[in-house]
Amino acid sequence: MVREINTISVIGAGYMGKQIIERSALCGYNVHAYDVSFESLNEFISELNKSKDIKGEIIHHNNLPEAVKNADLIIETIPENIELKRDVFSQIDEVAPPHAIIATNSSSIPISKLEDVVERKDKVMNIHFYHLINWPMADLMKITQTSDETFEKGKKWVESIDITPLIVKKECYGFVFNRIWRAIKKDCLKIWSGGHADVEDVDKAWKIFTGSDEGPFEMMDKIGLDVIYDIEMSYFKKSGDQDDKPPDALKELVDKEQLGRKTGKGFYEY
Ligand SMILES: NC(=O)c1ccc[n+]([C@@H]2O[C@H](COP(=O)([O-])OP(=O)(O)OC[C@H]3O[C@@H](n4cnc5c(N)ncnc54)[C@H](O)[C@@H]3O)[C@@H](O)[C@H]2O)c1
């Protein structure tokens, strides 16, 4: 079967970009990568080529125009800064082939906030991945001008790299799963900070109820409590509702560098 998308470009190869490069290349796609930090990307690609059975080719570029010029799909995974993303989206639009789809992996910026900087408004969308190995799913969201063809191609590509697409039917902060996870976190944090129950019991209840191996507090420790705090603050800033403000007790853990697994102590000790 001829695939509609054969060549991918990943712009920004940090924590998420690297996972997308690896998964795409393992699934046989040719991947062109560009990051302003050339050295770390170079090391990552040589290590990957040595350690894994990479079926596609990974090509490393030192400038954006070269990295996107043969792409069918470009995934932008640069930092979560709207001005930076708008600038990079407009650069990509100028130099990418006219048929190419441009997607953002942003955790919070809807594609509607980037569409006015591109000409190809029918070929842009959100493809928001979670950790590709632990949580193999991605939220897909469009704007009114994203064509059905673009959306369908994006969806097929996501499925082709063994990731489950979650379709956002109407623009929504937090997409599909981040919004569900956020509701769970918010109340778990309130139960803990209000002294209503111990984290162990909340996690036990969650594991019995869902059959999951990990409870919400164990998951938050894995993600990092600094990351959790920043995300909760972004929901609070968006709504302005005091009920959305993360508890001071969480900020205290962050200030004490008790960030979860990565510092050896968070809600639990490791
Ligand atoms: N970290 C997560 O768990 C997660 C999950 C889902 C989505 N996201 C989203 O993915 C995006 C990237 O997040 P991340 O955690 O991978 O960040 P990161 O900081 O690990 O990586 C960003 C990379 O972009 C590079 N970069 C910066 N400016 C650039 C430019 N102008 N051109 C090319 N490269 C540039 C940086 O050198 C860095 O390697 C963000 O929009 C974030 O919201 C993150």
PDB file of C-alpha atoms and ligand atoms in Angstrom:
ATOM      1  CA  MET A   1       0.000   0.000   0.000  1.00  0.00           C
ATOM      2  CA  VAL A   2       1.324   3.452  -0.886  1.00  0.00           C
ATOM      3  CA  ARG A   3       1.421   5.582   2.227  1.00  0.00           C
ATOM      4  CA  GLU A   4       0.171   9.140   1.905  1.00  0.00           C
ATOM      5  CA  ILE A   5       2.721  10.270   4.433  1.00  0.00           C
ATOM      6  CA  ASN A   6       6.229   8.931   3.953  1.00  0.00           C
ATOM      7  CA  THR A   7       8.550  11.619   5.155  1.00  0.00           C
ATOM      8  CA  ILE A   8       8.288  13.354   8.506  1.00  0.00           C
ATOM      9  CA  SER A   9      10.087  16.402   9.837  1.00  0.00           C
ATOM     10  CA  VAL A  10      10.450  16.987  13.540  1.00  0.00           C
ATOM     11  CA  ILE A  11      11.294  20.566  14.503  1.00  0.00           C
ATOM     12  CA  GLY A  12      12.584  20.742  18.082  1.00  0.00           C
ATOM     13  CA  ALA A  13      14.095  17.521  19.341  1.00  0.00           C
ATOM     14  CA  GLY A  14      13.887  17.681  23.115  1.00  0.00           C
ATOM     15  CA  TYR A  15      12.004  15.353  25.445  1.00  0.00           C
ATOM     16  CA  MET A  16       8.996  14.864  23.147  1.00  0.00           C
ATOM     17  CA  GLY A  17      10.652  15.441  19.760  1.00  0.00           C
ATOM     18  CA  LYS A  18      13.147  12.639  20.404  1.00  0.00           C
ATOM     19  CA  GLN A  19      10.353  10.183  21.205  1.00  0.00           C
ATOM     20  CA  ILE A  20       8.521  11.107  17.988  1.00  0.00           C
ATOM     21  CA  ILE A  21      11.707  10.759  15.910  1.00  0.00           C
ATOM     22  CA  GLU A  22      12.431   7.350  17.425  1.00  0.00           C
ATOM     23  CA  ARG A  23       8.905   5.959  17.058  1.00  0.00           C
ATOM     24  CA  SER A  24       8.527   7.213  13.458  1.00  0.00           C
ATOM     25  CA  ALA A  25      11.894   5.833  12.365  1.00  0.00           C
ATOM     26  CA  LEU A  26      11.234   2.485  14.105  1.00  0.00           C
ATOM     27  CA  CYS A  27       7.987   2.285  12.118  1.00  0.00           C
ATOM     28  CA  GLY A  28       9.823   2.838   8.832  1.00  0.00           C
ATOM     29  CA  TYR A  29       9.380   6.544   8.212  1.00  0.00           C
ATOM     30  CA  ASN A  30      12.214   8.730   6.982  1.00  0.00           C
ATOM     31  CA  VAL A  31      12.628  11.457   9.552  1.00  0.00           C
ATOM     32  CA  HIS A  32      14.293  14.819   9.047  1.00  0.00           C
ATOM     33  CA  ALA A  33      15.141  16.490  12.321  1.00  0.00           C
ATOM     34  CA  TYR A  34      16.175  19.987  13.289  1.00  0.00           C
ATOM     35  CA  ASP A  35      16.949  21.446  16.708  1.00  0.00           C
ATOM     36  CA  VAL A  36      18.746  24.666  17.602  1.00  0.00           C
ATOM     37  CA  SER A  37      20.884  22.498  19.862  1.00  0.00           C
ATOM     38  CA  PHE A  38      22.794  20.562  17.201  1.00  0.00           C
ATOM     39  CA  GLU A  39      25.137  18.559  19.443  1.00  0.00           C
ATOM     40  CA  SER A  40      22.594  16.817  21.625  1.00  0.00           C
ATOM     41  CA  LEU A  41      20.522  15.784  18.603  1.00  0.00           C
ATOM     42  CA  ASN A  42      23.623  14.385  16.897  1.00  0.00           C
ATOM     43  CA  GLU A  43      24.467  12.215  19.910  1.00  0.00           C
ATOM     44  CA  PHE A  44      20.880  11.015  20.214  1.00  0.00           C
ATOM     45  CA  ILE A  45      20.686   9.933  16.553  1.00  0.00           C
ATOM     46  CA  SER A  46      24.004   8.050  16.587  1.00  0.00           C
ATOM     47  CA  GLU A  47      23.034   6.259  19.799  1.00  0.00           C
ATOM     48  CA  LEU A  48      19.637   5.358  18.327  1.00  0.00           C
ATOM     49  CA  ASN A  49      21.146   3.998  15.136  1.00  0.00           C
ATOM     50  CA  LYS A  50      23.529   1.822  17.185  1.00  0.00           C
ATOM     51  CA  SER A  51      21.043   0.530  19.744  1.00  0.00           C
ATOM     52  CA  LYS A  52      17.737   0.056  17.894  1.00  0.00           C
ATOM     53  CA  ASP A  53      16.508  -1.630  14.752  1.00  0.00           C
ATOM     54  CA  ILE A  54      15.703   1.583  12.907  1.00  0.00           C
ATOM     55  CA  LYS A  55      13.811   0.864   9.691  1.00  0.00           C
ATOM     56  CA  GLY A  56      13.554   4.402   8.324  1.00  0.00           C
ATOM     57  CA  GLU A  57      16.391   6.862   7.909  1.00  0.00           C
ATOM     58  CA  ILE A  58      16.999   9.710  10.347  1.00  0.00           C
ATOM     59  CA  ILE A  59      18.565  12.758   8.756  1.00  0.00           C
ATOM     60  CA  HIS A  60      19.897  15.531  10.880  1.00  0.00           C
ATOM     61  CA  HIS A  61      19.887  19.109   9.520  1.00  0.00           C
ATOM     62  CA  ASN A  62      21.449  22.286  10.840  1.00  0.00           C
ATOM     63  CA  ASN A  63      18.759  24.575   9.449  1.00  0.00           C
ATOM     64  CA  LEU A  64      14.989  24.548   9.288  1.00  0.00           C
ATOM     65  CA  PRO A  65      14.452  25.010   5.509  1.00  0.00           C
ATOM     66  CA  GLU A  66      16.554  21.921   4.708  1.00  0.00           C
ATOM     67  CA  ALA A  67      14.771  19.916   7.389  1.00  0.00           C
ATOM     68  CA  VAL A  68      11.284  20.511   5.997  1.00  0.00           C
ATOM     69  CA  LYS A  69      11.848  20.706   2.261  1.00  0.00           C
ATOM     70  CA  ASN A  70      10.931  17.035   1.568  1.00  0.00           C
ATOM     71  CA  ALA A  71       8.328  16.580   4.280  1.00  0.00           C
ATOM     72  CA  ASP A  72       4.775  15.314   3.953  1.00  0.00           C
ATOM     73  CA  LEU A  73       4.133  16.048   7.636  1.00  0.00           C
ATOM     74  CA  ILE A  74       5.970  18.405   9.957  1.00  0.00           C
ATOM     75  CA  ILE A  75       5.620  18.068  13.731  1.00  0.00           C
ATOM     76  CA  GLU A  76       6.640  21.128  15.718  1.00  0.00           C
ATOM     77  CA  THR A  77       7.891  20.220  19.218  1.00  0.00           C
ATOM     78  CA  ILE A  78       9.695  23.365  20.319  1.00  0.00           C
ATOM     79  CA  PRO A  79       9.111  24.851  23.832  1.00  0.00           C
ATOM     80  CA  GLU A  80       5.649  25.902  24.959  1.00  0.00           C
ATOM     81  CA  ASN A  81       5.946  29.586  24.032  1.00  0.00           C
ATOM     82  CA  ILE A  82       3.291  30.956  21.747  1.00  0.00           C
ATOM     83  CA  GLU A  83       5.417  33.707  20.154  1.00  0.00           C
ATOM     84  CA  LEU A  84       8.196  31.227  19.399  1.00  0.00           C
ATOM     85  CA  LYS A  85       5.709  28.756  17.945  1.00  0.00           C
ATOM     86  CA  ARG A  86       4.073  31.444  15.788  1.00  0.00           C
ATOM     87  CA  ASP A  87       7.470  32.449  14.437  1.00  0.00           C
ATOM     88  CA  VAL A  88       8.503  28.860  13.661  1.00  0.00           C
ATOM     89  CA  PHE A  89       5.096  27.998  12.150  1.00  0.00           C
ATOM     90  CA  SER A  90       5.389  30.944   9.770  1.00  0.00           C
ATOM     91  CA  GLN A  91       8.963  29.945   8.795  1.00  0.00           C
ATOM     92  CA  ILE A  92       7.840  26.371   8.114  1.00  0.00           C
ATOM     93  CA  ASP A  93       4.884  27.560   6.037  1.00  0.00           C
ATOM     94  CA  GLU A  94       7.186  29.611   3.814  1.00  0.00           C
ATOM     95  CA  VAL A  95       9.569  26.786   2.959  1.00  0.00           C
ATOM     96  CA  ALA A  96       7.698  23.470   3.289  1.00  0.00           C
ATOM     97  CA  PRO A  97       6.210  21.836   0.172  1.00  0.00           C
ATOM     98  CA  PRO A  98       2.664  23.105  -0.476  1.00  0.00           C
ATOM     99  CA  HIS A  99       1.077  19.704   0.206  1.00  0.00           C
ATOM    100  CA  ALA A 100       2.755  19.273   3.610  1.00  0.00           C
ATOM    101  CA  ILE A 101       0.717  19.213   6.815  1.00  0.00           C
ATOM    102  CA  ILE A 102       2.032  21.217   9.783  1.00  0.00           C
ATOM    103  CA  ALA A 103       1.081  19.960  13.248  1.00  0.00           C
ATOM    104  CA  THR A 104       1.920  21.225  16.705  1.00  0.00           C
ATOM    105  CA  ASN A 105       2.582  18.968  19.674  1.00  0.00           C
ATOM    106  CA  SER A 106       1.716  21.807  22.065  1.00  0.00           C
ATOM    107  CA  SER A 107       0.169  20.772  25.390  1.00  0.00           C
ATOM    108  CA  SER A 108      -2.044  23.825  25.641  1.00  0.00           C
ATOM    109  CA  ILE A 109      -1.986  26.040  22.535  1.00  0.00           C
ATOM    110  CA  PRO A 110      -4.910  25.302  20.207  1.00  0.00           C
ATOM    111  CA  ILE A 111      -4.073  25.413  16.509  1.00  0.00           C
ATOM    112  CA  SER A 112      -6.544  28.314  16.189  1.00  0.00           C
ATOM    113  CA  LYS A 113      -3.897  30.506  17.915  1.00  0.00           C
ATOM    114  CA  LEU A 114      -1.320  29.675  15.213  1.00  0.00           C
ATOM    115  CA  GLU A 115      -3.441  29.534  12.057  1.00  0.00           C
ATOM    116  CA  ASP A 116      -3.233  33.232  11.177  1.00  0.00           C
ATOM    117  CA  VAL A 117       0.533  33.049  10.574  1.00  0.00           C
ATOM    118  CA  VAL A 118       0.224  30.408   7.839  1.00  0.00           C
ATOM    119  CA  GLU A 119      -1.219  30.510   4.331  1.00  0.00           C
ATOM    120  CA  ARG A 120      -2.141  26.794   4.318  1.00  0.00           C
ATOM    121  CA  LYS A 121      -4.952  27.047   6.896  1.00  0.00           C
ATOM    122  CA  ASP A 122      -6.506  23.824   5.595  1.00  0.00           C
ATOM    123  CA  LYS A 123      -3.332  21.879   6.421  1.00  0.00           C
ATOM    124  CA  VAL A 124      -2.645  22.637  10.084  1.00  0.00           C
ATOM    125  CA  MET A 125      -3.743  20.744  13.194  1.00  0.00           C
ATOM    126  CA  ASN A 126      -2.889  19.784  16.788  1.00  0.00           C
ATOM    127  CA  ILE A 127      -1.319  16.360  17.249  1.00  0.00           C
ATOM    128  CA  HIS A 128      -0.637  16.180  20.967  1.00  0.00           C
ATOM    129  CA  PHE A 129       1.306  13.122  22.058  1.00  0.00           C
ATOM    130  CA  TYR A 130       1.641  11.818  25.589  1.00  0.00           C
ATOM    131  CA  HIS A 131       4.702   9.795  26.612  1.00  0.00           C
ATOM    132  CA  LEU A 132       4.827   7.523  23.563  1.00  0.00           C
ATOM    133  CA  ILE A 133       5.763   4.324  25.397  1.00  0.00           C
ATOM    134  CA  ASN A 134       3.892   4.705  28.683  1.00  0.00           C
ATOM    135  CA  TRP A 135       0.759   6.289  27.229  1.00  0.00           C
ATOM    136  CA  PRO A 136       0.530   5.512  23.491  1.00  0.00           C
ATOM    137  CA  MET A 137      -2.243   7.930  22.593  1.00  0.00           C
ATOM    138  CA  ALA A 138      -2.487  11.379  20.986  1.00  0.00           C
ATOM    139  CA  ASP A 139      -5.146  14.086  20.936  1.00  0.00           C
ATOM    140  CA  LEU A 140      -6.019  15.307  17.453  1.00  0.00           C
ATOM    141  CA  MET A 141      -7.703  18.693  17.140  1.00  0.00           C
ATOM    142  CA  LYS A 142      -8.469  20.923  14.175  1.00  0.00           C
ATOM    143  CA  ILE A 143      -9.693  24.399  13.384  1.00  0.00           C
ATOM    144  CA  THR A 144     -12.712  25.212  11.274  1.00  0.00           C
ATOM    145  CA  GLN A 145     -10.471  25.506   8.213  1.00  0.00           C
ATOM    146  CA  THR A 146      -8.536  22.254   8.669  1.00  0.00           C
ATOM    147  CA  SER A 147      -9.721  20.045   5.821  1.00  0.00           C
ATOM    148  CA  ASP A 148     -11.170  16.594   6.488  1.00  0.00           C
ATOM    149  CA  GLU A 149      -8.443  15.216   4.223  1.00  0.00           C
ATOM    150  CA  THR A 150      -5.690  16.759   6.383  1.00  0.00           C
ATOM    151  CA  PHE A 151      -7.293  15.464   9.574  1.00  0.00           C
ATOM    152  CA  GLU A 152      -7.741  11.976   8.138  1.00  0.00           C
ATOM    153  CA  LYS A 153      -4.110  11.856   6.932  1.00  0.00           C
ATOM    154  CA  GLY A 154      -2.894  12.992  10.363  1.00  0.00           C
ATOM    155  CA  LYS A 155      -5.045  10.353  12.038  1.00  0.00           C
ATOM    156  CA  LYS A 156      -3.808   7.571   9.756  1.00  0.00           C
ATOM    157  CA  TRP A 157      -0.209   8.545  10.389  1.00  0.00           C
ATOM    158  CA  VAL A 158      -0.747   8.491  14.164  1.00  0.00           C
ATOM    159  CA  GLU A 159      -2.328   5.019  13.885  1.00  0.00           C
ATOM    160  CA  SER A 160       0.518   3.833  11.651  1.00  0.00           C
ATOM    161  CA  ILE A 161       3.042   4.467  14.431  1.00  0.00           C
ATOM    162  CA  ASP A 162       0.882   2.447  16.871  1.00  0.00           C
ATOM    163  CA  ILE A 163      -0.527   5.401  18.737  1.00  0.00           C
ATOM    164  CA  THR A 164      -4.263   5.603  19.487  1.00  0.00           C
ATOM    165  CA  PRO A 165      -5.840   8.830  18.196  1.00  0.00           C
ATOM    166  CA  LEU A 166      -8.286  10.672  20.482  1.00  0.00           C
ATOM    167  CA  ILE A 167     -10.487  12.969  18.427  1.00  0.00           C
ATOM    168  CA  VAL A 168     -11.315  16.387  19.893  1.00  0.00           C
ATOM    169  CA  LYS A 169     -14.587  17.317  18.174  1.00  0.00           C
ATOM    170  CA  LYS A 170     -14.731  20.890  19.413  1.00  0.00           C
ATOM    171  CA  GLU A 171     -11.807  23.068  20.564  1.00  0.00           C
ATOM    172  CA  CYS A 172     -11.139  22.388  24.227  1.00  0.00           C
ATOM    173  CA  TYR A 173      -8.405  23.381  26.716  1.00  0.00           C
ATOM    174  CA  GLY A 174      -6.671  20.186  27.835  1.00  0.00           C
ATOM    175  CA  PHE A 175      -7.844  18.232  24.769  1.00  0.00           C
ATOM    176  CA  VAL A 176      -9.310  14.814  25.688  1.00  0.00           C
ATOM    177  CA  PHE A 177      -7.176  12.979  28.192  1.00  0.00           C
ATOM    178  CA  ASN A 178      -5.281  15.901  29.754  1.00  0.00           C
ATOM    179  CA  ARG A 179      -8.654  17.295  30.771  1.00  0.00           C
ATOM    180  CA  ILE A 180      -9.754  14.021  32.381  1.00  0.00           C
ATOM    181  CA  TRP A 181      -6.378  13.594  34.105  1.00  0.00           C
ATOM    182  CA  ARG A 182      -6.534  17.171  35.286  1.00  0.00           C
ATOM    183  CA  ALA A 183      -9.912  16.609  36.993  1.00  0.00           C
ATOM    184  CA  ILE A 184      -8.487  13.581  38.802  1.00  0.00           C
ATOM    185  CA  LYS A 185      -5.306  15.402  39.867  1.00  0.00           C
ATOM    186  CA  LYS A 186      -7.178  18.460  41.094  1.00  0.00           C
ATOM    187  CA  ASP A 187      -9.315  16.501  43.565  1.00  0.00           C
ATOM    188  CA  CYS A 188      -6.556  14.127  44.598  1.00  0.00           C
ATOM    189  CA  LEU A 189      -4.426  17.149  45.518  1.00  0.00           C
ATOM    190  CA  LYS A 190      -7.332  18.619  47.504  1.00  0.00           C
ATOM    191  CA  ILE A 191      -7.879  15.334  49.395  1.00  0.00           C
ATOM    192  CA  TRP A 192      -4.157  15.236  50.295  1.00  0.00           C
ATOM    193  CA  SER A 193      -3.620  18.924  51.121  1.00  0.00           C
ATOM    194  CA  GLY A 194      -6.861  19.086  53.128  1.00  0.00           C
ATOM    195  CA  GLY A 195      -5.682  16.116  55.237  1.00  0.00           C
ATOM    196  CA  HIS A 196      -8.769  14.079  54.275  1.00  0.00           C
ATOM    197  CA  ALA A 197      -6.899  10.897  53.376  1.00  0.00           C
ATOM    198  CA  ASP A 198      -3.368   9.593  52.891  1.00  0.00           C
ATOM    199  CA  VAL A 199      -1.886   9.354  49.396  1.00  0.00           C
ATOM    200  CA  GLU A 200      -1.477   5.588  49.929  1.00  0.00           C
ATOM    201  CA  ASP A 201      -5.228   5.119  50.360  1.00  0.00           C
ATOM    202  CA  VAL A 202      -6.098   7.311  47.367  1.00  0.00           C
ATOM    203  CA  ASP A 203      -3.678   5.317  45.223  1.00  0.00           C
ATOM    204  CA  LYS A 204      -5.016   1.999  46.570  1.00  0.00           C
ATOM    205  CA  ALA A 205      -8.594   3.029  45.752  1.00  0.00           C
ATOM    206  CA  TRP A 206      -7.614   4.085  42.236  1.00  0.00           C
ATOM    207  CA  LYS A 207      -5.779   0.833  41.560  1.00  0.00           C
ATOM    208  CA  ILE A 208      -8.681  -1.331  42.793  1.00  0.00           C
ATOM    209  CA  PHE A 209     -11.239   0.707  40.852  1.00  0.00           C
ATOM    210  CA  THR A 210      -9.375   0.946  37.520  1.00  0.00           C
ATOM    211  CA  GLY A 211      -7.145  -2.144  37.583  1.00  0.00           C
ATOM    212  CA  SER A 212      -4.184   0.176  36.967  1.00  0.00           C
ATOM    213  CA  ASP A 213      -0.696  -0.553  38.365  1.00  0.00           C
ATOM    214  CA  GLU A 214      -0.213   3.020  39.509  1.00  0.00           C
ATOM    215  CA  GLY A 215      -2.247   5.502  41.495  1.00  0.00           C
ATOM    216  CA  PRO A 216      -2.511   9.240  40.753  1.00  0.00           C
ATOM    217  CA  PHE A 217       0.102  10.213  43.370  1.00  0.00           C
ATOM    218  CA  GLU A 218       2.561   7.630  42.075  1.00  0.00           C
ATOM    219  CA  MET A 219       1.980   8.992  38.564  1.00  0.00           C
ATOM    220  CA  MET A 220       2.477  12.592  39.678  1.00  0.00           C
ATOM    221  CA  ASP A 221       5.753  11.597  41.370  1.00  0.00           C
ATOM    222  CA  LYS A 222       6.853  10.015  38.081  1.00  0.00           C
ATOM    223  CA  ILE A 223       5.994  13.068  35.977  1.00  0.00           C
ATOM    224  CA  GLY A 224       7.652  15.481  38.420  1.00  0.00           C
ATOM    225  CA  LEU A 225       5.891  17.733  40.922  1.00  0.00           C
ATOM    226  CA  ASP A 226       7.385  20.884  39.363  1.00  0.00           C
ATOM    227  CA  VAL A 227       5.786  19.935  36.035  1.00  0.00           C
ATOM    228  CA  ILE A 228       2.483  19.135  37.774  1.00  0.00           C
ATOM    229  CA  TYR A 229       2.550  22.481  39.601  1.00  0.00           C
ATOM    230  CA  ASP A 230       3.192  24.453  36.377  1.00  0.00           C
ATOM    231  CA  ILE A 231       0.358  22.663  34.577  1.00  0.00           C
ATOM    232  CA  GLU A 232      -2.085  23.265  37.446  1.00  0.00           C
ATOM    233  CA  MET A 233      -1.048  26.936  37.470  1.00  0.00           C
ATOM    234  CA  SER A 234      -1.748  27.200  33.743  1.00  0.00           C
ATOM    235  CA  TYR A 235      -5.322  25.929  34.318  1.00  0.00           C
ATOM    236  CA  PHE A 236      -5.678  28.412  37.199  1.00  0.00           C
ATOM    237  CA  LYS A 237      -4.375  31.324  35.097  1.00  0.00           C
ATOM    238  CA  LYS A 238      -6.746  30.373  32.310  1.00  0.00           C
ATOM    239  CA  SER A 239      -9.870  30.263  34.522  1.00  0.00           C
ATOM    240  CA  GLY A 240      -8.940  32.759  37.267  1.00  0.00           C
ATOM    241  CA  ASP A 241     -11.083  30.590  39.579  1.00  0.00           C
ATOM    242  CA  GLN A 242      -9.576  30.195  43.104  1.00  0.00           C
ATOM    243  CA  ASP A 243     -10.940  26.655  43.164  1.00  0.00           C
ATOM    244  CA  ASP A 244      -8.459  25.824  40.380  1.00  0.00           C
ATOM    245  CA  LYS A 245      -5.438  27.139  42.297  1.00  0.00           C
ATOM    246  CA  PRO A 246      -3.046  24.287  43.165  1.00  0.00           C
ATOM    247  CA  PRO A 247      -2.655  23.833  46.949  1.00  0.00           C
ATOM    248  CA  ASP A 248       0.137  25.740  48.735  1.00  0.00           C
ATOM    249  CA  ALA A 249       1.316  22.370  50.093  1.00  0.00           C
ATOM    250  CA  LEU A 250       2.248  21.330  46.534  1.00  0.00           C
ATOM    251  CA  LYS A 251       4.245  24.546  46.039  1.00  0.00           C
ATOM    252  CA  GLU A 252       6.029  23.839  49.355  1.00  0.00           C
ATOM    253  CA  LEU A 253       7.149  20.408  48.083  1.00  0.00           C
ATOM    254  CA  VAL A 254       8.412  22.014  44.868  1.00  0.00           C
ATOM    255  CA  ASP A 255      10.297  24.717  46.817  1.00  0.00           C
ATOM    256  CA  LYS A 256      11.927  21.990  48.967  1.00  0.00           C
ATOM    257  CA  GLU A 257      13.042  20.233  45.736  1.00  0.00           C
ATOM    258  CA  GLN A 258      10.817  17.269  46.609  1.00  0.00           C
ATOM    259  CA  LEU A 259       9.918  16.756  42.967  1.00  0.00           C
ATOM    260  CA  GLY A 260       9.130  13.033  42.932  1.00  0.00           C
ATOM    261  CA  ARG A 261      11.194  10.197  41.537  1.00  0.00           C
ATOM    262  CA  LYS A 262      13.783  12.467  39.938  1.00  0.00           C
ATOM    263  CA  THR A 263      14.896  13.885  43.307  1.00  0.00           C
ATOM    264  CA  GLY A 264      14.252  10.714  45.341  1.00  0.00           C
ATOM    265  CA  LYS A 265      11.322  12.180  47.283  1.00  0.00           C
ATOM    266  CA  GLY A 266       7.885  13.536  46.427  1.00  0.00           C
ATOM    267  CA  PHE A 267       4.612  12.176  47.793  1.00  0.00           C
ATOM    268  CA  TYR A 268       6.628   8.976  48.366  1.00  0.00           C
ATOM    269  CA  GLU A 269      10.293   8.270  49.141  1.00  0.00           C
ATOM    270  CA  TYR A 270      12.372   6.350  46.551  1.00  0.00           C
TER     271      TYR A 270
HETATM  272  N1  LIG B   1       7.161  17.284  28.241  1.00  0.00           N
HETATM  273  C1  LIG B   1       5.986  16.662  28.100  1.00  0.00           C
HETATM  274  O1  LIG B   1       5.619  15.754  28.883  1.00  0.00           O
HETATM  275  C2  LIG B   1       5.068  17.051  26.962  1.00  0.00           C
HETATM  276  C3  LIG B   1       3.988  16.208  26.666  1.00  0.00           C
HETATM  277  C4  LIG B   1       3.170  16.535  25.571  1.00  0.00           C
HETATM  278  C5  LIG B   1       3.425  17.700  24.841  1.00  0.00           C
HETATM  279  N2  LIG B   1       4.479  18.505  25.173  1.00  0.00           N
HETATM  280  C6  LIG B   1       4.705  19.694  24.351  1.00  0.00           C
HETATM  281  O2  LIG B   1       5.767  19.415  23.448  1.00  0.00           O
HETATM  282  C7  LIG B   1       6.512  20.618  23.190  1.00  0.00           C
HETATM  283  C8  LIG B   1       7.968  20.379  23.529  1.00  0.00           C
HETATM  284  O3  LIG B   1       8.059  20.012  24.887  1.00  0.00           O
HETATM  285  P1  LIG B   1       9.340  19.234  25.430  1.00  0.00           P
HETATM  286  O4  LIG B   1       9.005  18.816  26.816  1.00  0.00           O
HETATM  287  O5  LIG B   1       9.806  18.226  24.437  1.00  0.00           O
HETATM  288  O6  LIG B   1      10.402  20.445  25.484  1.00  0.00           O
HETATM  289  P2  LIG B   1      11.984  20.403  25.488  1.00  0.00           P
HETATM  290  O7  LIG B   1      12.421  21.670  26.104  1.00  0.00           O
HETATM  291  O8  LIG B   1      12.479  19.109  26.050  1.00  0.00           O
HETATM  292  O9  LIG B   1      12.381  20.421  23.919  1.00  0.00           O
HETATM  293  C9  LIG B   1      12.249  21.520  23.093  1.00  0.00           C
HETATM  294  C10 LIG B   1      13.393  21.477  22.073  1.00  0.00           C
HETATM  295  O10 LIG B   1      13.192  22.523  21.117  1.00  0.00           O
HETATM  296  C11 LIG B   1      14.468  23.075  20.784  1.00  0.00           C
HETATM  297  N3  LIG B   1      14.234  24.406  20.233  1.00  0.00           N
HETATM  298  C12 LIG B   1      14.007  25.566  20.889  1.00  0.00           C
HETATM  299  N4  LIG B   1      13.780  26.566  20.000  1.00  0.00           N
HETATM  300  C13 LIG B   1      13.851  26.013  18.769  1.00  0.00           C
HETATM  301  C14 LIG B   1      13.715  26.528  17.439  1.00  0.00           C
HETATM  302  N5  LIG B   1      13.447  27.807  17.230  1.00  0.00           N
HETATM  303  N6  LIG B   1      13.882  25.684  16.399  1.00  0.00           N
HETATM  304  C15 LIG B   1      14.183  24.358  16.603  1.00  0.00           C
HETATM  305  N7  LIG B   1      14.330  23.824  17.833  1.00  0.00           N
HETATM  306  C16 LIG B   1      14.151  24.633  18.904  1.00  0.00           C
HETATM  307  C17 LIG B   1      15.257  23.040  22.078  1.00  0.00           C
HETATM  308  O11 LIG B   1      16.642  23.074  21.824  1.00  0.00           O
HETATM  309  C18 LIG B   1      14.789  21.704  22.679  1.00  0.00           C
HETATM  310  O12 LIG B   1      15.631  20.634  22.313  1.00  0.00           O
HETATM  311  C19 LIG B   1       5.850  21.712  24.011  1.00  0.00           C
HETATM  312  O13 LIG B   1       4.936  22.410  23.199  1.00  0.00           O
HETATM  313  C20 LIG B   1       5.108  20.945  25.095  1.00  0.00           C
HETATM  314  O14 LIG B   1       3.963  21.628  25.550  1.00  0.00           O
HETATM  315  C21 LIG B   1       5.314  18.196  26.213  1.00  0.00           C
END
